[in-house]
Coordinates of C-alpha atoms in Angstrom, one line a residue:
M1 CA 162.5 139.3 182.3
C2 CA 161.3 138.8 178.6
P3 CA 159.0 141.6 177.3
N4 CA 155.4 140.6 176.5
H5 CA 154.8 140.8 172.7
T6 CA 151.0 139.4 173.0
P7 CA 148.9 141.4 170.6
T8 CA 146.3 143.4 172.4
G9 CA 143.6 145.8 171.1
C10 CA 145.5 149.0 171.9
H11 CA 148.6 150.6 170.6
W12 CA 151.8 151.2 172.6
D13 CA 150.4 154.5 174.1
G14 CA 147.0 152.8 175.1
S15 CA 144.9 154.3 172.4
P16 CA 142.5 151.8 170.9
R17 CA 143.4 149.9 167.8
L18 CA 140.5 150.2 165.3
L19 CA 140.6 147.3 162.6
H20 CA 138.0 147.8 159.9
P21 CA 137.3 144.5 158.4
R22 CA 137.4 144.5 154.5
R23 CA 134.3 143.9 153.0
P24 CA 133.9 143.0 149.3
L25 CA 131.6 145.4 147.3
Q26 CA 128.3 144.0 146.2
V27 CA 125.6 145.2 144.1
A28 CA 122.1 144.8 145.0
A29 CA 120.0 142.4 142.8
N30 CA 117.3 145.2 142.3
S31 CA 119.8 147.8 141.4
P32 CA 119.2 149.4 137.9
S33 CA 122.9 149.7 137.4
R34 CA 125.5 147.0 138.1
L35 CA 128.4 149.3 137.6
L36 CA 130.4 149.8 141.0
R37 CA 131.4 153.2 141.9
H38 CA 135.1 152.6 141.4
G39 CA 134.3 151.8 137.7
Q40 CA 132.7 155.2 137.0
N41 CA 135.8 157.2 137.2
G42 CA 137.7 158.2 134.1
R43 CA 139.6 161.0 132.1
C44 CA 138.4 162.8 129.0
R45 CA 140.4 161.7 126.0
Q46 CA 140.6 165.2 124.6
C47 CA 141.3 167.4 127.6
G48 CA 142.5 164.8 130.2
N49 CA 140.1 166.1 133.1
R50 CA 138.4 163.8 135.5
I51 CA 134.9 162.7 134.5
D52 CA 132.3 160.4 135.9
L53 CA 130.7 157.8 133.7
Y54 CA 127.0 157.0 134.2
Q55 CA 124.3 155.0 132.4
R56 CA 121.2 156.7 131.1
A57 CA 117.7 155.4 131.1
D58 CA 118.2 153.9 127.6
Q59 CA 121.6 152.3 128.8
R60 CA 123.7 154.6 126.8
P61 CA 126.8 156.2 128.7
I62 CA 127.2 159.8 129.5
A63 CA 130.2 161.6 131.1
L64 CA 129.5 164.1 133.7
H65 CA 131.4 166.7 135.5
P66 CA 132.6 165.0 138.7
A67 CA 131.4 168.0 141.1
E68 CA 127.9 169.1 141.6
L69 CA 127.0 172.7 140.7
T70 CA 124.6 175.3 141.6
A71 CA 121.4 174.6 139.5
A72 CA 120.7 178.4 139.3
H73 CA 123.9 179.0 137.4
V74 CA 123.4 176.1 134.8
P75 CA 120.9 176.1 132.0
E76 CA 117.8 174.1 132.4
S77 CA 118.8 172.1 129.2
C78 CA 122.2 170.9 130.7
R79 CA 120.9 169.9 134.2
W80 CA 121.2 166.3 135.2
H81 CA 120.6 164.4 138.2
L82 CA 121.2 160.9 139.4
S83 CA 118.8 158.3 140.7
S84 CA 119.8 154.8 141.7
G85 CA 123.0 155.2 139.8
I86 CA 121.1 156.3 136.4
A87 CA 121.6 159.7 135.0
H88 CA 118.4 161.5 134.0
P89 CA 118.4 164.7 131.7
H90 CA 116.2 167.0 133.8
D91 CA 116.0 168.9 137.1
D92 CA 114.9 167.2 140.3
D93 CA 114.0 170.5 142.1
S94 CA 117.0 170.4 144.2
P95 CA 119.6 173.4 144.5
W96 CA 122.2 171.1 143.0
C97 CA 122.6 169.3 139.7
R98 CA 125.2 167.6 137.6
I99 CA 126.3 168.9 134.2
P100 CA 127.7 167.1 131.0
H101 CA 131.5 167.2 130.6
A102 CA 130.9 168.1 126.9
V103 CA 129.5 171.6 128.2
L104 CA 132.7 172.4 130.2
C105 CA 135.4 170.5 128.2
P106 CA 138.0 173.0 126.9
A107 CA 138.7 171.1 123.9
R108 CA 135.2 171.2 122.7
T109 CA 132.8 173.9 121.7
P110 CA 130.0 174.4 124.3
T111 CA 126.8 172.5 123.3
C112 CA 124.6 175.3 125.1
Q113 CA 124.7 178.9 126.1
T114 CA 126.9 179.2 129.1
S115 CA 127.2 181.7 131.9
P116 CA 130.1 183.3 133.5
Y117 CA 129.9 180.8 136.2
L118 CA 130.4 178.1 133.8
E119 CA 133.1 180.0 131.9
A120 CA 135.2 180.3 134.9
I121 CA 135.1 176.5 135.3
R122 CA 136.0 176.0 131.8
R123 CA 139.2 178.2 132.2
Q124 CA 140.2 176.2 135.3
L125 CA 139.8 173.0 133.2
A126 CA 141.7 174.5 130.4
V127 CA 144.7 175.4 132.8
R128 CA 144.7 171.7 134.2
T129 CA 144.8 170.6 130.5
R130 CA 147.8 172.8 129.8
R131 CA 149.7 171.4 132.9
L132 CA 149.0 167.8 131.8
T133 CA 150.1 168.5 128.2
D134 CA 153.3 170.4 129.5
T135 CA 154.1 167.5 131.9
G136 CA 153.4 164.7 129.1
A137 CA 150.6 163.1 130.9
I138 CA 148.4 163.6 127.9
T139 CA 149.4 164.0 124.4
P140 CA 147.1 165.3 121.5
A141 CA 145.5 162.7 119.2
P142 CA 147.7 162.1 116.1
T143 CA 146.3 163.2 112.8
P144 CA 146.0 160.2 110.4
A145 CA 148.2 160.2 107.2
C146 CA 146.3 160.9 104.1
G147 CA 147.9 158.0 102.3
Q148 CA 147.0 155.3 105.0
A149 CA 143.9 153.6 104.5
D150 CA 142.3 150.8 106.5
D151 CA 141.5 147.3 105.0
P152 CA 137.9 147.6 103.9
D153 CA 137.3 143.9 104.6
T154 CA 138.2 144.1 108.3
P155 CA 136.3 146.6 110.2
E156 CA 137.9 147.9 113.4
R157 CA 134.5 148.7 114.8
P158 CA 132.0 146.2 113.5
I159 CA 128.3 146.6 113.4
V160 CA 126.6 143.9 115.6
Q161 CA 123.0 142.9 115.3
L162 CA 121.4 141.6 118.5
L163 CA 117.9 141.7 120.2
L164 CA 116.5 143.0 117.2
C165 CA 118.8 146.1 117.3
R166 CA 122.0 147.1 115.7
Y167 CA 125.0 148.3 117.6
L168 CA 128.4 149.8 116.8
A169 CA 131.1 148.0 118.7
K170 CA 134.1 149.9 120.0
H171 CA 136.6 147.1 119.3
A172 CA 136.9 144.3 116.8
V173 CA 134.5 141.3 117.8
E174 CA 137.4 139.2 119.1
H175 CA 138.7 142.0 121.2
I176 CA 135.5 142.9 122.9
R177 CA 136.4 142.6 126.6
C178 CA 134.3 141.4 129.5
V179 CA 133.5 144.3 132.0
A180 CA 132.9 142.2 135.1
Q181 CA 135.1 142.4 138.2
T182 CA 137.3 139.6 139.2
R183 CA 138.1 138.3 142.8
H184 CA 141.2 140.5 142.7
R185 CA 139.1 143.5 142.0
H186 CA 140.4 144.0 138.5
R187 CA 138.4 144.0 135.1
C188 CA 138.1 140.6 133.6
P189 CA 140.6 140.0 130.8
H190 CA 138.5 137.4 128.9
P191 CA 136.7 138.1 125.8
I192 CA 132.9 137.8 125.6
R193 CA 133.0 135.7 122.4
A194 CA 133.2 132.1 123.7
L195 CA 135.7 129.9 122.1
T196 CA 133.4 126.7 122.3
G197 CA 129.8 127.3 121.6
P198 CA 127.5 129.3 119.2
A199 CA 128.9 132.2 117.5
G200 CA 127.7 135.0 115.3
T201 CA 127.5 135.1 111.4
W202 CA 128.8 137.6 109.1
R203 CA 126.0 138.8 106.7
L204 CA 125.3 141.4 104.3
L205 CA 122.2 143.3 105.3
P206 CA 120.7 146.4 104.1
T207 CA 121.0 149.8 105.7
G208 CA 117.7 150.7 106.8
P209 CA 116.4 154.1 108.0
R210 CA 116.2 154.9 111.8
H211 CA 113.5 156.7 113.7
G212 CA 111.9 158.1 110.5
Q213 CA 115.1 159.2 108.8
L214 CA 115.6 159.3 105.1
A215 CA 117.0 155.9 103.9
L216 CA 120.5 155.7 102.5
P217 CA 121.1 154.3 99.0
D218 CA 120.4 150.6 98.7
V219 CA 123.7 149.5 100.1
L220 CA 124.4 146.2 101.7
M221 CA 126.7 146.5 104.7
A222 CA 128.6 143.8 106.7
V223 CA 126.8 143.1 110.0
Y224 CA 127.9 140.4 112.8
D225 CA 124.4 138.8 113.2
L226 CA 123.7 137.3 116.6
G227 CA 119.9 137.1 116.1
H228 CA 119.9 133.3 115.5
L229 CA 121.5 132.7 119.0
P230 CA 119.3 131.9 122.1
Y231 CA 117.7 134.8 123.8
R232 CA 119.9 134.1 126.9
E233 CA 123.1 134.3 124.8
Q234 CA 122.1 137.6 123.3
L235 CA 121.4 139.1 126.7
R236 CA 125.0 138.1 127.7
W237 CA 126.4 139.8 124.7
R238 CA 124.4 143.0 125.5
A239 CA 125.6 143.0 129.0
Q240 CA 129.2 142.5 127.7
R241 CA 130.1 139.5 130.0
C242 CA 132.1 136.4 129.5
P243 CA 130.5 133.0 129.8
Q244 CA 132.2 132.5 133.3
H245 CA 130.9 135.9 134.8
D246 CA 127.7 135.5 133.1
A247 CA 127.0 132.5 135.2
T248 CA 128.0 134.4 138.3
P249 CA 125.2 136.9 138.9
G250 CA 126.7 138.5 142.0
A251 CA 129.6 139.9 140.2
A252 CA 129.6 143.6 139.6
D253 CA 130.7 145.6 136.6
L254 CA 134.0 147.7 136.5
A255 CA 133.3 149.4 133.2
L256 CA 130.1 150.5 131.1
A257 CA 129.1 148.3 128.2
E258 CA 130.7 149.9 125.2
W259 CA 128.0 149.2 122.8
Q260 CA 126.7 152.4 121.0
P261 CA 123.4 152.4 119.0
F262 CA 123.9 152.3 115.3
D263 CA 123.0 155.2 113.2
P264 CA 123.4 154.5 109.5
L265 CA 123.9 158.3 109.1
Q266 CA 126.3 159.4 111.8
H267 CA 128.2 156.1 111.5
A268 CA 128.4 156.0 107.8
A269 CA 132.3 155.9 108.1
H270 CA 132.2 152.4 109.7
I271 CA 130.0 150.7 107.0
R272 CA 131.8 148.0 105.3
T273 CA 130.3 146.6 101.9
R274 CA 132.5 143.4 101.9
L275 CA 132.3 140.5 104.5
P276 CA 135.7 140.1 106.3
H277 CA 135.9 136.2 105.8
P278 CA 135.6 134.4 102.5
E279 CA 133.5 131.8 103.9
G280 CA 131.2 134.4 105.3
R281 CA 130.6 135.8 102.0
Q282 CA 128.8 132.9 100.6
L283 CA 126.5 132.9 103.6
G284 CA 125.7 136.6 103.2
N285 CA 124.9 136.3 99.5
Q286 CA 122.6 133.5 99.8

């Protein structure tokens, strides 16, 4: 007599076999944030502790502590709450709130007056940082040598102008990577700069004041100008998506866009006064 190996809906002991079908994650079309929950986790570069990345109403990222805290123990200026995946810097009248990681990071100075409750959390995070350092999971950032200087004609973090605004990029223009999710649930490895098609132009533009600030000396800085591109193409750059994923509106994001609003005073170290390409200098000087 041969045993029957026909698959059934139960285990060998008669318990039901529960098979949960795998469903791909999707983002609603009316969602204010297209970032998947899987892409909001990370670790602080300074202390190594876990953080949650969210977008603010102005589309700038903020790192929040991964756990909710009692609102009564958190100063009002440090209370944040989430709504539809967007972080808002005020209280929502609930007994719980979120707090920026910068307030609790043991490697930074607190940005507000902390309570004994918050100091206890800072000590716990400091112990975790010490354990991660002792095990080699994180290493302190090396101090740059005094004699090493970057090439002034090749900005590592260029200033990009698009949609009538200026942003400071996190990487070189050719290394800005798409943030969309692939079919294998990994981040897209393609750059956002299309190999074929319109591209930006390096120009020498003046550094202007921002929000009523005092103007810097009359200095021309190298800017990667995308203002002459079509509006749809500038939106693609702002969303940090490659041409393939820009044509797929249903694809979600696995990381936040790395654009940082350019401030001529805070980001003065990234200002370059010479164009990186000889052929671009003629265009910028005209």
